């Protein structure tokens, strides 16, 4: 596995927040929100839930084309910066009713692997159906790039490397 694929899986496995950027063409404005997510593979998809009345949720109904970032950074003892990150574009939508149960089960199993904790912390599925204010959303990634610190340190023009989605279908086993 090359270092860009490995970096991608490290980010997807260890970082649980992404920045979601939506666009309302009628208002000619963009919006960015920080979302807690769970990845799903083959195809690479990010899953989260949110209230329907939020700006990003409303804008997804108008324009499903989105972009986002996932990153991790820390300051090292030598005052340098350790940075890993990805950028992506894709299409996001509300999870259809016929896939709600499987999405709900997957999301909370991955969020709370321990069954006792999951039972205590998971909202009931009724909080995402009917007249409830929350819904699950999914963002299917169309293109994915990772940050290349070597390119940055060599002062190259672009420090991002596109990773083929075919390389991100199956995460490595633990």
GROMACS .gro file of C-alpha atoms in nm:
model
  174
    1UNK     CA    1   0.000   0.000   0.000
    2UNK     CA    2   0.150   0.334  -0.097
    3UNK     CA    3   0.187   0.617   0.155
    4UNK     CA    4  -0.102   0.822   0.008
    5UNK     CA    5  -0.347   0.536   0.039
    6UNK     CA    6  -0.218   0.461   0.390
    7UNK     CA    7  -0.255   0.828   0.487
    8UNK     CA    8  -0.611   0.826   0.353
    9UNK     CA    9  -0.708   0.521   0.559
   10UNK     CA   10  -0.536   0.666   0.867
   11UNK     CA   11  -0.743   0.983   0.838
   12UNK     CA   12  -1.068   0.796   0.772
   13UNK     CA   13  -1.006   0.555   1.061
   14UNK     CA   14  -0.883   0.799   1.324
   15UNK     CA   15  -1.038   1.139   1.261
   16UNK     CA   16  -1.412   1.165   1.323
   17UNK     CA   17  -1.484   1.521   1.209
   18UNK     CA   18  -1.488   1.669   0.863
   19UNK     CA   19  -1.558   2.010   0.723
   20UNK     CA   20  -1.854   2.010   0.483
   21UNK     CA   21  -1.890   2.294   0.233
   22UNK     CA   22  -2.225   2.348   0.064
   23UNK     CA   23  -2.336   2.601  -0.195
   24UNK     CA   24  -2.670   2.770  -0.254
   25UNK     CA   25  -2.655   2.900  -0.613
   26UNK     CA   26  -2.966   3.114  -0.558
   27UNK     CA   27  -2.801   3.300  -0.270
   28UNK     CA   28  -2.459   3.290  -0.441
   29UNK     CA   29  -2.296   3.192  -0.115
   30UNK     CA   30  -2.109   2.900   0.035
   31UNK     CA   31  -2.136   2.753   0.384
   32UNK     CA   32  -1.901   2.537   0.585
   33UNK     CA   33  -1.996   2.313   0.877
   34UNK     CA   34  -1.803   2.073   1.098
   35UNK     CA   35  -1.964   1.729   1.109
   36UNK     CA   36  -1.909   1.410   1.309
   37UNK     CA   37  -1.902   1.122   1.060
   38UNK     CA   38  -1.852   0.750   1.012
   39UNK     CA   39  -1.687   0.627   0.689
   40UNK     CA   40  -1.832   0.352   0.476
   41UNK     CA   41  -1.640   0.189   0.192
   42UNK     CA   42  -1.706   0.060  -0.157
   43UNK     CA   43  -1.800   0.324  -0.254
   44UNK     CA   44  -1.624   0.566  -0.018
   45UNK     CA   45  -1.902   0.745   0.167
   46UNK     CA   46  -1.921   0.964   0.478
   47UNK     CA   47  -2.233   0.925   0.695
   48UNK     CA   48  -2.363   1.170   0.956
   49UNK     CA   49  -2.687   1.296   1.096
   50UNK     CA   50  -2.807   1.650   1.131
   51UNK     CA   51  -3.117   1.855   1.186
   52UNK     CA   52  -3.314   1.921   0.868
   53UNK     CA   53  -3.347   2.292   0.943
   54UNK     CA   54  -2.971   2.360   0.949
   55UNK     CA   55  -2.833   2.564   0.662
   56UNK     CA   56  -2.614   2.283   0.527
   57UNK     CA   57  -2.904   2.034   0.529
   58UNK     CA   58  -3.133   2.278   0.347
   59UNK     CA   59  -2.862   2.356   0.091
   60UNK     CA   60  -2.805   1.985   0.015
   61UNK     CA   61  -3.163   1.967  -0.112
   62UNK     CA   62  -3.095   2.259  -0.346
   63UNK     CA   63  -2.747   2.157  -0.460
   64UNK     CA   64  -2.605   1.815  -0.363
   65UNK     CA   65  -2.255   1.897  -0.497
   66UNK     CA   66  -2.024   1.948  -0.197
   67UNK     CA   67  -1.661   1.958  -0.097
   68UNK     CA   68  -1.485   1.899   0.229
   69UNK     CA   69  -1.169   1.836   0.426
   70UNK     CA   70  -1.045   1.602   0.695
   71UNK     CA   71  -0.724   1.693   0.872
   72UNK     CA   72  -0.510   1.631   1.174
   73UNK     CA   73  -0.231   1.849   1.305
   74UNK     CA   74  -0.007   1.872   1.605
   75UNK     CA   75   0.290   2.080   1.704
   76UNK     CA   76   0.601   1.868   1.754
   77UNK     CA   77   0.865   1.929   2.024
   78UNK     CA   78   1.103   2.078   1.764
   79UNK     CA   79   0.834   2.343   1.687
   80UNK     CA   80   0.757   2.191   1.349
   81UNK     CA   81   0.408   2.096   1.245
   82UNK     CA   82   0.291   1.739   1.183
   83UNK     CA   83   0.004   1.768   0.937
   84UNK     CA   84  -0.208   1.510   0.756
   85UNK     CA   85  -0.511   1.602   0.554
   86UNK     CA   86  -0.745   1.527   0.270
   87UNK     CA   87  -0.969   1.725   0.040
   88UNK     CA   88  -1.261   1.578  -0.148
   89UNK     CA   89  -1.560   1.653  -0.365
   90UNK     CA   90  -1.877   1.454  -0.400
   91UNK     CA   91  -2.254   1.445  -0.381
   92UNK     CA   92  -2.448   1.445  -0.054
   93UNK     CA   93  -2.808   1.358   0.013
   94UNK     CA   94  -3.049   1.254   0.281
   95UNK     CA   95  -3.047   0.876   0.332
   96UNK     CA   96  -3.365   0.733   0.175
   97UNK     CA   97  -3.623   0.578   0.406
   98UNK     CA   98  -3.567   0.229   0.264
   99UNK     CA   99  -3.202   0.244   0.380
  100UNK     CA  100  -3.258   0.418   0.713
  101UNK     CA  101  -3.246   0.107   0.935
  102UNK     CA  102  -2.920  -0.027   0.785
  103UNK     CA  103  -2.760   0.321   0.800
  104UNK     CA  104  -2.874   0.374   1.158
  105UNK     CA  105  -2.742   0.031   1.265
  106UNK     CA  106  -2.407   0.081   1.089
  107UNK     CA  107  -2.356   0.437   1.220
  108UNK     CA  108  -2.420   0.353   1.584
  109UNK     CA  109  -2.231   0.021   1.572
  110UNK     CA  110  -1.923   0.205   1.443
  111UNK     CA  111  -1.974   0.498   1.681
  112UNK     CA  112  -2.026   0.279   1.990
  113UNK     CA  113  -1.879  -0.070   1.931
  114UNK     CA  114  -1.964  -0.180   2.287
  115UNK     CA  115  -2.328  -0.293   2.289
  116UNK     CA  116  -2.398  -0.162   2.642
  117UNK     CA  117  -2.262   0.183   2.564
  118UNK     CA  118  -2.444   0.185   2.228
  119UNK     CA  119  -2.773   0.105   2.403
  120UNK     CA  120  -2.724   0.395   2.647
  121UNK     CA  121  -2.596   0.657   2.403
  122UNK     CA  122  -2.775   0.592   2.072
  123UNK     CA  123  -3.084   0.793   1.998
  124UNK     CA  124  -3.386   0.581   1.902
  125UNK     CA  125  -3.443   0.537   1.529
  126UNK     CA  126  -3.771   0.728   1.567
  127UNK     CA  127  -3.554   1.042   1.612
  128UNK     CA  128  -3.473   1.016   1.238
  129UNK     CA  129  -3.813   0.927   1.088
  130UNK     CA  130  -4.150   1.081   1.018
  131UNK     CA  131  -4.186   1.425   1.178
  132UNK     CA  132  -3.855   1.405   1.365
  133UNK     CA  133  -3.618   1.695   1.308
  134UNK     CA  134  -3.303   1.487   1.245
  135UNK     CA  135  -3.207   1.288   0.937
  136UNK     CA  136  -2.912   1.079   0.827
  137UNK     CA  137  -2.707   1.204   0.533
  138UNK     CA  138  -2.448   1.041   0.310
  139UNK     CA  139  -2.175   1.196   0.102
  140UNK     CA  140  -2.044   0.976  -0.178
  141UNK     CA  141  -1.690   1.085  -0.256
  142UNK     CA  142  -1.620   1.146  -0.627
  143UNK     CA  143  -1.255   1.262  -0.599
  144UNK     CA  144  -1.008   1.243  -0.309
  145UNK     CA  145  -0.671   1.414  -0.252
  146UNK     CA  146  -0.423   1.391   0.035
  147UNK     CA  147  -0.162   1.634   0.153
  148UNK     CA  148   0.196   1.545   0.061
  149UNK     CA  149   0.438   1.695   0.314
  150UNK     CA  150   0.736   1.596   0.097
  151UNK     CA  151   0.606   1.808  -0.192
  152UNK     CA  152   0.552   2.099   0.046
  153UNK     CA  153   0.902   2.074   0.191
  154UNK     CA  154   1.046   2.063  -0.162
  155UNK     CA  155   0.852   2.380  -0.253
  156UNK     CA  156   0.657   2.214  -0.532
  157UNK     CA  157   0.358   2.400  -0.676
  158UNK     CA  158   0.095   2.159  -0.552
  159UNK     CA  159   0.126   1.964  -0.229
  160UNK     CA  160  -0.183   1.749  -0.291
  161UNK     CA  161  -0.188   1.407  -0.451
  162UNK     CA  162  -0.505   1.258  -0.595
  163UNK     CA  163  -0.572   0.906  -0.469
  164UNK     CA  164  -0.775   0.678  -0.698
  165UNK     CA  165  -1.103   0.582  -0.530
  166UNK     CA  166  -1.044   0.223  -0.643
  167UNK     CA  167  -0.756   0.217  -0.390
  168UNK     CA  168  -0.993   0.320  -0.107
  169UNK     CA  169  -1.263   0.054  -0.147
  170UNK     CA  170  -1.137  -0.183   0.119
  171UNK     CA  171  -0.968  -0.057   0.437
  172UNK     CA  172  -0.686  -0.268   0.578
  173UNK     CA  173  -0.781  -0.515   0.849
  174UNK     CA  174  -0.686  -0.412   1.203
   0.00000   0.00000   0.00000
